[in-house]
Amino acid sequence: MLSALEVCTIVVVGVMVGVEFSVAFVMNPIFTALPDDSAQRARSHGGRMLGAVMPFWYIGSLVLSAIWAVAAWGGPGTGLVVIAAGLLVVSVVMSILLLVPINNRGKTWTPENRPADWKEQMRRWDRYHYVRVAVLIAAFALLAAALG
């Protein structure tokens, strides 16, 4: 049973890392290269779409990691899983405090109502997101290493 939990956790976290990596290093650079109206519309749509799914994915990843840590308590690799779960907590806190407020504003913008500093707000979101992706990659690597 523990093996299934470990594999499920790694797959869920790994796919989430892949999506967030893609947003940071593929999708947003593509969106940024589009003309202003298209860039802003693409980011707003992405914010609405991923904003609806990612909270469940982040919390689900954290819960799975916590269950793994408890189920494997005292066994080899448990410390790595606990640290990974801690990093996932950091990613959730970062999301709530730094990224979600910007995303919540951005997903409502249209070319007619966006603020004059919308590009700067998107750049700020991107900078926070790069840090969050690094945290997620570290958590994923620790979970993978915990399988030893």
XYZ file of N, CA and C in Angstrom:
444
model
N 0.818 -1.205 0.000
C 0.000 0.000 0.000
C 0.859 1.264 0.000
N 1.959 1.237 0.775
C 2.835 2.394 0.826
C 3.449 2.676 -0.541
N 3.799 1.644 -1.276
C 4.377 1.836 -2.608
C 3.410 2.574 -3.527
N 2.150 2.211 -3.474
C 1.145 2.881 -4.309
C 1.020 4.353 -3.922
N 1.065 4.641 -2.617
C 0.997 6.025 -2.137
C 2.213 6.812 -2.613
N 3.387 6.199 -2.537
C 4.611 6.869 -2.969
C 4.553 7.196 -4.463
N 4.160 6.220 -5.254
C 4.079 6.430 -6.705
C 3.024 7.482 -7.032
N 1.881 7.401 -6.419
C 0.803 8.375 -6.665
C 1.269 9.787 -6.307
N 1.923 9.917 -5.166
C 2.402 11.236 -4.734
C 3.416 11.796 -5.722
N 4.364 10.971 -6.124
C 5.399 11.434 -7.055
C 4.794 11.805 -8.406
N 3.828 11.043 -8.868
C 3.195 11.363 -10.151
C 2.416 12.675 -10.045
N 1.625 12.833 -8.998
C 0.826 14.050 -8.836
C 1.727 15.280 -8.719
N 2.756 15.189 -7.869
C 3.671 16.320 -7.698
C 4.478 16.552 -8.974
N 4.922 15.480 -9.602
C 5.722 15.611 -10.827
C 4.968 16.263 -11.961
N 3.731 15.886 -12.141
C 2.935 16.503 -13.212
C 2.678 17.972 -12.878
N 2.415 18.278 -11.611
C 2.218 19.671 -11.211
C 3.483 20.486 -11.488
N 4.639 19.934 -11.156
C 5.902 20.621 -11.428
C 6.043 20.864 -12.932
N 5.691 19.860 -13.730
C 5.774 20.019 -15.183
C 4.876 21.123 -15.699
N 3.666 21.195 -15.186
C 2.737 22.255 -15.607
C 3.291 23.620 -15.215
N 3.739 23.751 -13.969
C 4.237 25.048 -13.508
C 5.532 25.436 -14.223
N 6.388 24.476 -14.510
C 7.599 24.736 -15.285
C 7.221 25.227 -16.680
N 6.249 24.575 -17.280
C 5.788 24.960 -18.616
C 5.206 26.372 -18.616
N 4.436 26.703 -17.596
C 3.888 28.054 -17.494
C 5.028 29.068 -17.441
N 6.039 28.785 -16.602
C 7.135 29.735 -16.403
C 8.028 29.886 -17.627
N 8.361 28.765 -18.260
C 9.419 28.802 -19.265
C 8.958 28.552 -20.694
N 7.659 28.269 -20.884
C 7.137 28.054 -22.231
C 5.947 28.985 -22.499
N 4.875 28.813 -21.730
C 3.639 29.536 -22.037
C 3.767 31.049 -21.841
N 4.223 31.485 -20.673
C 4.289 32.933 -20.437
C 5.259 33.638 -21.383
N 6.421 33.052 -21.712
C 7.246 33.712 -22.736
C 6.542 33.807 -24.098
N 5.772 32.784 -24.443
C 4.994 32.857 -25.688
C 3.972 33.988 -25.584
N 3.244 34.037 -24.463
C 2.234 35.080 -24.284
C 2.870 36.477 -24.324
N 4.028 36.627 -23.695
C 4.702 37.926 -23.641
C 5.092 38.408 -25.031
N 5.372 37.486 -25.929
C 5.776 37.850 -27.291
C 4.593 38.271 -28.163
N 3.378 38.033 -27.699
C 2.195 38.424 -28.467
C 1.952 39.921 -28.339
N 1.202 40.501 -29.276
C 0.821 41.918 -29.132
C 0.045 42.128 -27.830
N 0.087 43.350 -27.298
C -0.468 43.629 -25.969
C -1.841 43.027 -25.701
N -2.815 43.296 -26.559
C -4.155 42.779 -26.295
C -4.153 41.260 -26.217
N -3.456 40.617 -27.137
C -3.409 39.153 -27.146
C -2.657 38.625 -25.934
N -1.548 39.265 -25.576
C -0.762 38.833 -24.423
C -1.595 38.919 -23.152
N -2.256 40.034 -22.976
C -3.051 40.237 -21.766
C -4.238 39.278 -21.737
N -4.895 39.076 -22.860
C -6.029 38.147 -22.910
C -5.576 36.717 -22.619
N -4.435 36.319 -23.171
C -3.921 34.960 -22.949
C -3.591 34.744 -21.479
N -2.949 35.719 -20.867
C -2.604 35.571 -19.450
C -3.855 35.583 -18.578
N -4.833 36.408 -18.913
C -6.084 36.421 -18.149
C -6.792 35.076 -18.243
N -6.856 34.547 -19.461
C -7.507 33.248 -19.647
C -6.745 32.154 -18.906
N -5.429 32.162 -19.015
C -4.614 31.189 -18.282
C -4.815 31.301 -16.786
N -4.918 32.516 -16.294
C -5.157 32.732 -14.862
C -6.495 32.178 -14.412
N -7.502 32.345 -15.245
C -8.828 31.797 -14.896
C -8.801 30.269 -14.932
N -8.212 29.729 -15.988
C -8.215 28.281 -16.188
C -7.391 27.564 -15.116
N -6.129 27.951 -14.983
C -5.266 27.288 -14.003
C -5.623 27.691 -12.577
N -6.118 28.910 -12.403
C -6.522 29.351 -11.072
C -7.650 28.520 -10.486
N -8.437 27.899 -11.346
C -9.536 27.050 -10.868
C -9.050 25.669 -10.449
N -7.948 25.208 -11.008
C -7.476 23.841 -10.791
C -6.334 23.763 -9.783
N -5.424 24.711 -9.855
C -4.183 24.599 -9.094
C -4.370 24.547 -7.582
N -5.316 25.248 -6.973
C -5.447 25.116 -5.516
C -5.665 23.663 -5.069
N -6.471 22.929 -5.794
C -6.722 21.534 -5.440
C -5.464 20.696 -5.645
N -4.730 20.992 -6.703
C -3.507 20.267 -7.016
C -2.438 20.519 -5.957
N -2.276 21.780 -5.562
C -1.285 22.118 -4.537
C -1.638 21.474 -3.200
N -2.874 21.631 -2.783
C -3.297 21.060 -1.496
C -3.248 19.537 -1.568
N -3.686 18.961 -2.680
C -3.639 17.512 -2.850
C -2.221 16.975 -2.765
N -1.278 17.667 -3.385
C 0.133 17.264 -3.332
C 0.655 17.314 -1.904
N 0.294 18.367 -1.205
C 0.714 18.509 0.187
C 0.112 17.405 1.061
N -1.170 17.148 0.886
C -1.839 16.105 1.681
C -1.221 14.734 1.397
N -1.004 14.411 0.128
C -0.381 13.127 -0.209
C 1.003 12.997 0.416
N 1.783 14.069 0.368
C 3.124 14.041 0.962
C 3.056 13.863 2.474
N 2.114 14.526 3.099
C 1.953 14.398 4.553
C 1.530 12.983 4.935
N 0.620 12.413 4.172
C 0.192 11.032 4.445
C 1.365 10.080 4.277
N 2.158 10.283 3.228
C 3.349 9.459 3.003
C 4.300 9.576 4.199
N 4.530 10.799 4.667
C 5.443 11.007 5.804
C 4.948 10.276 7.044
N 3.663 10.354 7.311
C 3.098 9.681 8.485
C 3.152 8.169 8.315
N 2.783 7.684 7.141
C 2.754 6.233 6.897
C 4.143 5.606 6.945
N 5.158 6.359 6.570
C 6.518 5.820 6.512
C 7.362 6.264 7.711
N 6.721 6.861 8.702
C 7.444 7.461 9.824
C 8.473 6.491 10.405
N 9.709 6.981 10.562
C 10.783 6.181 11.127
C 11.524 5.332 10.110
N 10.998 5.236 8.907
C 11.637 4.438 7.868
C 12.655 5.252 7.090
N 13.381 4.589 6.214
C 14.371 5.311 5.413
C 13.694 6.305 4.458
N 14.266 7.454 4.356
C 13.743 8.461 3.443
C 12.641 9.334 4.014
N 12.188 9.029 5.216
C 11.086 9.809 5.789
C 11.466 11.270 5.970
N 12.693 11.521 6.372
C 13.148 12.896 6.552
C 13.054 13.697 5.258
N 13.387 13.047 4.136
C 13.293 13.718 2.841
C 11.840 14.056 2.506
N 10.938 13.144 2.836
C 9.515 13.375 2.565
C 9.002 14.524 3.443
N 9.436 14.581 4.686
C 9.016 15.659 5.587
C 9.519 17.011 5.060
N 10.767 17.047 4.624
C 11.304 18.296 4.062
C 10.539 18.672 2.792
N 10.261 17.684 1.943
C 9.489 17.950 0.723
C 8.112 18.507 1.070
N 7.460 17.918 2.067
C 6.146 18.424 2.484
C 6.274 19.856 3.000
N 7.354 20.141 3.722
C 7.591 21.510 4.184
C 7.753 22.474 3.030
N 8.463 22.048 1.991
C 8.612 22.897 0.801
C 7.269 23.104 0.103
N 6.434 22.074 0.097
C 5.098 22.229 -0.491
C 4.265 23.220 0.321
N 4.456 23.232 1.644
C 3.781 24.236 2.480
C 4.266 25.633 2.068
N 5.570 25.781 1.874
C 6.125 27.064 1.438
C 5.497 27.490 0.114
N 5.338 26.539 -0.819
C 4.749 26.877 -2.125
C 3.292 27.318 -1.984
N 2.562 26.702 -1.077
C 1.163 27.093 -0.848
C 1.106 28.490 -0.221
N 1.950 28.733 0.769
C 1.971 30.047 1.420
C 2.375 31.125 0.418
N 3.416 30.843 -0.390
C 3.810 31.797 -1.439
C 2.646 32.091 -2.374
N 1.952 31.025 -2.762
C 0.826 31.196 -3.684
C -0.225 32.114 -3.088
N -0.618 31.830 -1.864
C -1.693 32.592 -1.219
C -1.294 34.048 -0.987
N -0.067 34.260 -0.515
C 0.345 35.613 -0.151
C 0.851 36.455 -1.318
N 1.484 35.821 -2.307
C 2.151 36.585 -3.359
C 1.511 36.456 -4.730
N 1.208 35.244 -5.142
C 0.782 35.022 -6.530
C -0.724 35.144 -6.736
N -1.506 34.584 -5.827
C -2.964 34.596 -6.007
C -3.530 36.017 -6.054
N -3.080 36.947 -5.211
C -3.642 38.303 -5.322
C -3.428 38.927 -6.703
N -2.233 38.738 -7.263
C -1.979 39.276 -8.608
C -2.831 38.529 -9.625
N -2.879 37.207 -9.512
C -3.663 36.402 -10.447
C -5.146 36.774 -10.393
N -5.664 36.988 -9.194
C -7.083 37.340 -9.063
C -7.408 38.658 -9.749
N -6.479 39.594 -9.697
C -6.692 40.857 -10.426
C -6.583 40.607 -11.924
N -5.512 39.927 -12.328
C -5.222 39.742 -13.746
C -6.261 38.955 -14.506
N -6.891 38.005 -13.848
C -7.855 37.177 -14.576
C -9.147 37.928 -14.906
N -9.339 39.091 -14.316
C -10.540 39.879 -14.615
C -10.275 40.967 -15.655
N -9.016 41.157 -16.023
C -8.673 42.241 -16.931
C -9.076 41.943 -18.364
N -9.467 42.983 -19.022
C -9.701 42.969 -20.466
C -8.890 44.130 -21.029
N -8.751 44.209 -22.345
C -8.035 45.369 -22.901
C -8.683 46.700 -22.510
N -9.969 46.662 -22.205
C -10.672 47.903 -21.864
C -10.496 48.310 -20.400
N -10.247 47.365 -19.500
C -10.219 47.730 -18.081
C -8.891 47.447 -17.383
N -7.900 46.972 -18.106
C -6.627 46.642 -17.460
C -5.941 47.929 -16.974
N -5.200 47.819 -15.874
C -4.512 49.012 -15.365
C -3.287 49.340 -16.222
N -2.812 50.544 -16.093
C -1.655 50.985 -16.886
C -0.405 50.161 -16.564
N -0.294 49.668 -15.333
C 0.897 48.908 -14.926
C 0.708 47.394 -15.036
N -0.189 46.935 -15.896
C -0.482 45.500 -15.969
C 0.755 44.686 -16.329
N 1.609 45.203 -17.181
C 2.813 44.454 -17.564
C 3.756 44.298 -16.373
N 3.906 45.348 -15.588
C 4.760 45.259 -14.396
C 4.181 44.255 -13.398
N 2.867 44.250 -13.238
C 2.252 43.276 -12.336
C 2.485 41.841 -12.832
N 2.442 41.633 -14.131
C 2.712 40.304 -14.694
C 4.183 39.915 -14.509
N 5.075 40.887 -14.662
C 6.502 40.596 -14.433
C 6.748 40.234 -12.972
N 6.066 40.919 -12.056
C 6.190 40.597 -10.630
C 5.672 39.184 -10.379
N 4.535 38.838 -10.960
C 3.992 37.478 -10.825
C 5.004 36.464 -11.352
N 5.593 36.759 -12.496
C 6.586 35.848 -13.085
C 7.768 35.638 -12.144
N 8.272 36.706 -11.552
C 9.421 36.581 -10.632
C 9.060 35.697 -9.443
N 7.913 35.911 -8.839
C 7.477 35.057 -7.726
C 7.298 33.613 -8.202
N 6.771 33.470 -9.392
C 6.511 32.136 -9.925
C 7.815 31.367 -10.157
N 8.870 32.044 -10.621
C 10.161 31.369 -10.808
C 10.657 30.792 -9.480
N 10.515 31.553 -8.415
C 10.933 31.064 -7.096
C 10.070 29.875 -6.687
N 8.756 29.985 -6.914
C 7.863 28.888 -6.556
C 8.197 27.628 -7.352
N 8.515 27.765 -8.625
C 8.891 26.605 -9.431
C 10.152 25.953 -8.861
N 11.122 26.749 -8.450
C 12.339 26.196 -7.852
C 12.014 25.422 -6.576
N 11.119 25.956 -5.769
C 10.700 25.273 -4.540
C 10.012 23.950 -4.889
N 9.140 23.974 -5.885
C 8.432 22.756 -6.297
C 9.392 21.706 -6.858
N 10.364 22.127 -7.643
C 11.345 21.184 -8.187
C 12.135 20.536 -7.048
N 12.522 21.346 -6.067
C 13.249 20.793 -4.913
C 12.390 19.771 -4.163
N 11.116 20.081 -3.961
C 10.218 19.141 -3.278
C 10.089 17.849 -4.071
N 9.921 17.974 -5.372
C 9.810 16.794 -6.232
C 11.077 15.948 -6.177
N 12.225 16.589 -6.249
C 13.498 15.862 -6.202
C 13.650 15.121 -4.874
N 13.259 15.755 -3.783
C 13.345 15.095 -2.469
C 12.412 13.895 -2.385
N 11.204 14.035 -2.933
C 10.283 12.889 -2.939
C 10.853 11.745 -3.756
N 11.425 12.061 -4.907
C 12.020 11.016 -5.746
C 13.195 10.353 -5.029
N 14.016 11.159 -4.359
C 15.165 10.630 -3.619
C 14.742 9.772 -2.435
N 13.568 10.061 -1.885
C 13.079 9.317 -0.720
C 12.793 7.856 -1.070
N 12.554 7.590 -2.335
C 12.320 6.201 -2.745
C 13.599 5.381 -2.630
N 14.738 6.084 -2.694
C 16.071 5.544 -2.504
C 16.364 4.309 -3.173
